[in-house]
Amino acid sequence: MGKLVTHYDNLKVARSAPPAVIKAAYRALAQQYHPDVNKDPDASRIMQLVNRAYEVLSNPDLRAEHDAWIRDQERSYPSGPAAGAEWAYTPPRPSSPASAPPPQPQPAPAPSPGPKSQHQQRQQGDASLASRAMGVLILIGVLAFLANLANKMFKDTGNPKPAYSYREPSFKDVPPPIELQSPKVESYEQLLERMKKEEQAEVERVEAMDPSLGHIAKRIGQSRIPYSPAYIKDEPYLRSDGLSSVTIDNTQNDSDVLVKLYSLDVYPAAAVRTFYIPKLGRFKASDVTAGNYDVRYLDGTSGAFSKSEPFALAERQTDSGIEYDNMSMTLYKVVDGNMQTERINESDF
């Protein structure tokens, strides 16, 4: 039997692939094989197969029925390899010498004839030559027949099909999935727009699962939020030639925060560092230049903006070296921490 091809094969993923991997594989293949950008004459067919595979595997019910169909196919060939491999015929093993039947007595050899005459030898040589000529003619005829047969088989096929060739499962022996119409290939612009909407829906789903990320994600974008306390990529990193540090302690707070360190030595005041701290975490901004600062932050749960009272960081030359400041600020859910804070407008953040 030929190769058992499944929707997993068409998306190039394992059967155990989670939904996120299936979606990522579909996005990559769709952008690669969309006929608007791929001029291969087979691109439209491949795109239809990719669309159908994604439609089945992204639907839990249809995927379960497809898995059941695969298992049923494998049960039909219990001695064959796993799905996705060639079902190869295994010839029977030769019997062992121990099981071979005992040798039978052979009849006595017939007495060898005497020497042949010269005429008999010439007749035998002519017959042998004729037999060889007939064998060559038969071989030529067989080769011509096979060549003609191959030409008929491959006459209309053109180039070999790519690895996406798909044998649609019949679903005869398992409950078939919901009848799916042959999916139409949308334009490349429509594809990108649909992917954008799906990505936005995923962001909204994540925000619904973790409301504390909602306000911060709306401010800087979901993809820019790090998994641990860290600076926000592509934000200013200034005033970095000093020795002082500012530590923001969020271990007493049950909300994620987006923090900005503002320099008050310029007008208007400007953010020189921006970083994210998850709930129960802390972050240290190092190498801060001496000067006047305040800290402003966005509470991820409430969406409120607050700022600290101003503070100064100094560096002093002493006999033993340079003394510098390490300032620490603790955030609390109730405004009663070790530094007075006040609410501000979003425009001041």
Short mmCIF file of N, CA, C and O in Angstrom, two decimals, residues 205-285:
data_model
loop_
_atom_site.label_atom_id
_atom_site.label_comp_id
_atom_site.label_asym_id
_atom_site.label_seq_id
_atom_site.Cartn_x
_atom_site.Cartn_y
_atom_site.Cartn_z
N ARG A 205 -7.76 37.54 23.60
CA ARG A 205 -8.00 36.35 24.41
C ARG A 205 -7.02 36.27 25.57
O ARG A 205 -7.39 35.96 26.70
N VAL A 206 -5.73 36.56 25.29
CA VAL A 206 -4.73 36.54 26.35
C VAL A 206 -5.03 37.61 27.39
O VAL A 206 -4.90 37.38 28.60
N GLU A 207 -5.44 38.78 26.94
CA GLU A 207 -5.76 39.85 27.88
C GLU A 207 -6.94 39.46 28.76
O GLU A 207 -6.99 39.79 29.95
N ALA A 208 -7.89 38.74 28.18
CA ALA A 208 -9.05 38.30 28.97
C ALA A 208 -8.62 37.28 30.02
O ALA A 208 -9.17 37.22 31.12
N MET A 209 -7.63 36.44 29.68
CA MET A 209 -7.14 35.45 30.64
C MET A 209 -6.35 36.11 31.76
O MET A 209 -6.38 35.66 32.90
N ASP A 210 -5.60 37.17 31.45
CA ASP A 210 -4.78 37.86 32.43
C ASP A 210 -5.06 39.35 32.32
O ASP A 210 -4.37 40.08 31.61
N PRO A 211 -6.10 39.83 33.01
CA PRO A 211 -6.50 41.23 32.86
C PRO A 211 -5.38 42.20 33.21
O PRO A 211 -5.38 43.34 32.75
N SER A 212 -4.42 41.79 34.05
CA SER A 212 -3.37 42.72 34.47
C SER A 212 -2.48 43.13 33.30
O SER A 212 -1.80 44.14 33.36
N LEU A 213 -2.49 42.33 32.19
CA LEU A 213 -1.68 42.68 31.03
C LEU A 213 -2.41 43.63 30.09
O LEU A 213 -1.80 44.20 29.21
N GLY A 214 -3.70 43.80 30.29
CA GLY A 214 -4.49 44.57 29.34
C GLY A 214 -4.03 46.00 29.17
O GLY A 214 -3.76 46.46 28.06
N HIS A 215 -3.91 46.75 30.24
CA HIS A 215 -3.56 48.17 30.16
C HIS A 215 -2.13 48.36 29.64
O HIS A 215 -1.87 49.28 28.86
N ILE A 216 -1.22 47.51 30.06
CA ILE A 216 0.16 47.62 29.59
C ILE A 216 0.25 47.25 28.12
O ILE A 216 0.97 47.91 27.35
N ALA A 217 -0.46 46.19 27.71
CA ALA A 217 -0.43 45.78 26.31
C ALA A 217 -0.99 46.87 25.42
O ALA A 217 -0.48 47.11 24.31
N LYS A 218 -2.04 47.54 25.84
CA LYS A 218 -2.60 48.62 25.04
C LYS A 218 -1.62 49.78 24.92
O LYS A 218 -1.64 50.53 23.95
N ARG A 219 -0.76 49.91 25.93
CA ARG A 219 0.18 51.03 25.92
C ARG A 219 1.38 50.76 25.01
O ARG A 219 1.81 51.64 24.24
N ILE A 220 1.96 49.58 25.08
CA ILE A 220 3.20 49.31 24.34
C ILE A 220 3.06 48.15 23.36
O ILE A 220 3.98 47.92 22.58
N GLY A 221 1.94 47.42 23.38
CA GLY A 221 1.78 46.27 22.50
C GLY A 221 2.09 44.97 23.22
O GLY A 221 3.08 44.88 23.95
N GLN A 222 1.26 43.97 22.99
CA GLN A 222 1.41 42.69 23.68
C GLN A 222 2.76 42.04 23.42
O GLN A 222 3.40 41.49 24.32
N SER A 223 3.23 42.12 22.18
CA SER A 223 4.47 41.43 21.82
C SER A 223 5.70 42.04 22.48
O SER A 223 6.76 41.40 22.52
N ARG A 224 5.61 43.24 23.00
CA ARG A 224 6.78 43.89 23.59
C ARG A 224 6.88 43.66 25.08
O ARG A 224 7.86 44.09 25.71
N ILE A 225 5.91 43.01 25.65
CA ILE A 225 5.94 42.75 27.09
C ILE A 225 6.87 41.58 27.36
O ILE A 225 6.62 40.47 26.87
N PRO A 226 7.95 41.76 28.13
CA PRO A 226 8.87 40.65 28.40
C PRO A 226 8.27 39.67 29.40
O PRO A 226 7.26 39.96 30.06
N TYR A 227 8.89 38.50 29.50
CA TYR A 227 8.40 37.47 30.41
C TYR A 227 8.92 37.66 31.84
O TYR A 227 8.41 37.03 32.77
N SER A 228 9.89 38.50 32.03
CA SER A 228 10.48 38.74 33.34
C SER A 228 10.87 40.21 33.43
O SER A 228 10.82 40.93 32.42
N PRO A 229 11.25 40.70 34.61
CA PRO A 229 11.63 42.10 34.72
C PRO A 229 12.73 42.46 33.72
O PRO A 229 13.79 41.82 33.70
N ALA A 230 12.50 43.48 32.92
CA ALA A 230 13.47 43.84 31.89
C ALA A 230 13.12 45.19 31.30
O ALA A 230 12.00 45.68 31.43
N TYR A 231 14.13 45.77 30.62
CA TYR A 231 13.88 47.00 29.86
C TYR A 231 12.98 46.68 28.67
O TYR A 231 13.00 45.57 28.13
N ILE A 232 12.21 47.69 28.26
CA ILE A 232 11.36 47.54 27.08
C ILE A 232 12.20 47.86 25.85
O ILE A 232 12.85 48.91 25.78
N LYS A 233 12.18 46.95 24.91
CA LYS A 233 12.98 47.12 23.70
C LYS A 233 12.55 48.36 22.93
O LYS A 233 11.37 48.70 22.86
N ASP A 234 13.54 49.04 22.34
CA ASP A 234 13.36 50.21 21.48
C ASP A 234 12.90 51.45 22.24
O ASP A 234 12.50 52.44 21.61
N GLU A 235 12.95 51.43 23.55
CA GLU A 235 12.68 52.63 24.34
C GLU A 235 14.01 53.31 24.69
O GLU A 235 15.07 52.66 24.69
N PRO A 236 14.01 54.63 24.98
CA PRO A 236 15.27 55.34 25.28
C PRO A 236 16.03 54.73 26.45
O PRO A 236 15.43 54.32 27.46
N TYR A 237 17.35 54.68 26.30
CA TYR A 237 18.24 54.24 27.38
C TYR A 237 19.30 55.34 27.50
O TYR A 237 20.32 55.32 26.81
N LEU A 238 19.04 56.30 28.40
CA LEU A 238 19.85 57.50 28.51
C LEU A 238 20.38 57.66 29.93
O LEU A 238 20.05 56.87 30.81
N ARG A 239 21.21 58.70 30.11
CA ARG A 239 21.79 59.01 31.43
C ARG A 239 22.41 57.74 32.02
O ARG A 239 22.08 57.28 33.11
N SER A 240 23.36 57.17 31.28
CA SER A 240 23.90 55.85 31.63
C SER A 240 25.40 55.86 31.87
O SER A 240 26.04 54.83 31.75
N ASP A 241 25.97 57.03 32.22
CA ASP A 241 27.41 57.09 32.46
C ASP A 241 27.74 57.33 33.92
O ASP A 241 28.81 57.85 34.25
N GLY A 242 26.82 56.93 34.82
CA GLY A 242 27.04 57.14 36.25
C GLY A 242 27.28 55.85 36.99
O GLY A 242 27.40 54.77 36.41
N LEU A 243 27.30 55.96 38.32
CA LEU A 243 27.53 54.81 39.21
C LEU A 243 26.31 54.47 40.05
O LEU A 243 26.27 53.39 40.65
N SER A 244 25.36 55.36 40.13
CA SER A 244 24.21 55.16 41.00
C SER A 244 23.21 54.18 40.39
O SER A 244 23.30 53.81 39.21
N SER A 245 22.25 53.76 41.21
CA SER A 245 21.23 52.82 40.75
C SER A 245 19.89 53.17 41.38
O SER A 245 19.82 53.80 42.44
N VAL A 246 18.83 52.70 40.71
CA VAL A 246 17.46 52.86 41.22
C VAL A 246 16.80 51.49 41.15
O VAL A 246 16.70 50.89 40.08
N THR A 247 16.36 50.99 42.31
CA THR A 247 15.70 49.69 42.39
C THR A 247 14.22 49.91 42.69
O THR A 247 13.88 50.59 43.66
N ILE A 248 13.36 49.30 41.86
CA ILE A 248 11.92 49.35 42.08
C ILE A 248 11.47 47.98 42.55
O ILE A 248 11.63 46.98 41.83
N ASP A 249 10.94 47.93 43.76
CA ASP A 249 10.53 46.68 44.40
C ASP A 249 9.02 46.52 44.25
O ASP A 249 8.25 47.30 44.83
N ASN A 250 8.60 45.52 43.50
CA ASN A 250 7.16 45.28 43.28
C ASN A 250 6.71 43.98 43.94
O ASN A 250 5.66 43.44 43.62
N THR A 251 7.51 43.48 44.91
CA THR A 251 7.19 42.19 45.54
C THR A 251 5.98 42.28 46.47
O THR A 251 5.43 41.23 46.83
N GLN A 252 5.58 43.48 46.85
CA GLN A 252 4.42 43.62 47.73
C GLN A 252 3.16 43.94 46.94
O GLN A 252 2.11 44.18 47.54
N ASN A 253 3.25 43.92 45.64
CA ASN A 253 2.14 44.34 44.80
C ASN A 253 1.64 43.14 43.99
O ASN A 253 2.44 42.32 43.55
N ASP A 254 0.34 43.05 43.76
CA ASP A 254 -0.22 41.93 42.99
C ASP A 254 -0.59 42.37 41.57
O ASP A 254 -1.42 41.74 40.92
N SER A 255 0.02 43.43 41.09
CA SER A 255 -0.22 43.91 39.74
C SER A 255 1.11 44.08 39.01
O SER A 255 2.11 44.49 39.61
N ASP A 256 1.12 43.80 37.73
CA ASP A 256 2.28 44.12 36.90
C ASP A 256 2.32 45.63 36.71
O ASP A 256 1.29 46.31 36.69
N VAL A 257 3.52 46.16 36.53
CA VAL A 257 3.66 47.61 36.35
C VAL A 257 4.61 47.91 35.20
O VAL A 257 5.55 47.16 34.93
N LEU A 258 4.33 49.00 34.51
CA LEU A 258 5.22 49.55 33.50
C LEU A 258 5.81 50.82 34.10
O LEU A 258 5.07 51.74 34.48
N VAL A 259 7.14 50.88 34.21
CA VAL A 259 7.82 51.93 34.96
C VAL A 259 8.69 52.76 34.04
O VAL A 259 9.33 52.24 33.12
N LYS A 260 8.69 54.08 34.30
CA LYS A 260 9.59 55.00 33.59
C LYS A 260 10.37 55.81 34.61
O LYS A 260 9.79 56.35 35.57
N LEU A 261 11.67 55.89 34.40
CA LEU A 261 12.53 56.75 35.20
C LEU A 261 12.68 58.07 34.45
O LEU A 261 13.20 58.09 33.33
N TYR A 262 12.21 59.15 35.07
CA TYR A 262 12.21 60.48 34.44
C TYR A 262 13.36 61.32 34.97
O TYR A 262 13.59 61.37 36.20
N SER A 263 14.06 61.99 34.07
CA SER A 263 15.08 62.97 34.47
C SER A 263 14.41 64.34 34.59
O SER A 263 13.71 64.79 33.66
N LEU A 264 14.66 65.00 35.72
CA LEU A 264 14.09 66.33 35.97
C LEU A 264 15.10 67.44 35.69
O LEU A 264 14.81 68.62 35.92
N ASP A 265 16.25 67.08 35.18
CA ASP A 265 17.28 68.07 34.89
C ASP A 265 17.13 68.68 33.51
O ASP A 265 17.96 69.50 33.08
N VAL A 266 16.11 68.25 32.77
CA VAL A 266 15.80 68.83 31.46
C VAL A 266 14.37 69.33 31.49
O VAL A 266 13.55 68.93 32.34
N TYR A 267 14.07 70.26 30.58
CA TYR A 267 12.70 70.75 30.51
C TYR A 267 12.20 70.62 29.07
O TYR A 267 12.86 71.09 28.14
N PRO A 268 11.04 69.97 28.90
CA PRO A 268 10.28 69.29 29.95
C PRO A 268 10.97 68.01 30.39
O PRO A 268 11.87 67.53 29.70
N ALA A 269 10.53 67.47 31.53
CA ALA A 269 11.11 66.23 32.04
C ALA A 269 10.98 65.13 31.00
O ALA A 269 9.99 65.06 30.25
N ALA A 270 11.98 64.26 30.92
CA ALA A 270 12.00 63.23 29.88
C ALA A 270 12.29 61.87 30.48
O ALA A 270 13.08 61.74 31.42
N ALA A 271 11.67 60.84 29.91
CA ALA A 271 11.92 59.47 30.33
C ALA A 271 13.27 59.01 29.81
O ALA A 271 13.55 59.13 28.61
N VAL A 272 14.11 58.51 30.69
CA VAL A 272 15.43 58.04 30.29
C VAL A 272 15.56 56.52 30.37
O VAL A 272 16.49 55.96 29.80
N ARG A 273 14.66 55.86 31.06
CA ARG A 273 14.61 54.39 31.12
C ARG A 273 13.14 53.96 31.19
O ARG A 273 12.34 54.61 31.86
N THR A 274 12.81 52.85 30.52
CA THR A 274 11.47 52.27 30.59
C THR A 274 11.62 50.77 30.80
O THR A 274 12.32 50.11 30.02
N PHE A 275 10.95 50.24 31.81
CA PHE A 275 11.08 48.81 32.09
C PHE A 275 9.77 48.25 32.63
O PHE A 275 8.90 48.98 33.11
N TYR A 276 9.70 46.93 32.54
CA TYR A 276 8.50 46.20 32.96
C TYR A 276 8.84 45.33 34.17
O TYR A 276 9.90 44.68 34.20
N ILE A 277 7.94 45.32 35.16
CA ILE A 277 8.13 44.47 36.35
C ILE A 277 6.83 43.70 36.59
O ILE A 277 5.79 44.31 36.84
N PRO A 278 6.85 42.39 36.52
CA PRO A 278 5.65 41.63 36.84
C PRO A 278 5.36 41.67 38.33
O PRO A 278 6.20 42.08 39.13
N LYS A 279 4.16 41.26 38.68
CA LYS A 279 3.80 41.23 40.09
C LYS A 279 4.76 40.32 40.85
O LYS A 279 5.25 39.32 40.32
N LEU A 280 5.07 40.73 42.07
CA LEU A 280 5.98 40.02 42.97
C LEU A 280 7.43 40.03 42.47
O LEU A 280 8.24 39.21 42.91
N GLY A 281 7.76 40.95 41.57
CA GLY A 281 9.12 41.04 41.05
C GLY A 281 9.79 42.36 41.42
O GLY A 281 9.18 43.24 42.04
N ARG A 282 11.05 42.50 41.04
CA ARG A 282 11.78 43.75 41.25
C ARG A 282 12.77 43.94 40.11
O ARG A 282 13.13 42.99 39.42
N PHE A 283 13.19 45.21 39.94
CA PHE A 283 14.10 45.52 38.86
C PHE A 283 15.06 46.61 39.31
O PHE A 283 14.67 47.56 40.00
N LYS A 284 16.33 46.49 38.89
CA LYS A 284 17.36 47.47 39.25
C LYS A 284 17.90 48.13 37.98
O LYS A 284 18.41 47.46 37.08
N ALA A 285 17.75 49.46 37.92
CA ALA A 285 18.32 50.25 36.83
C ALA A 285 19.70 50.72 37.27
O ALA A 285 19.82 51.51 38.23
#
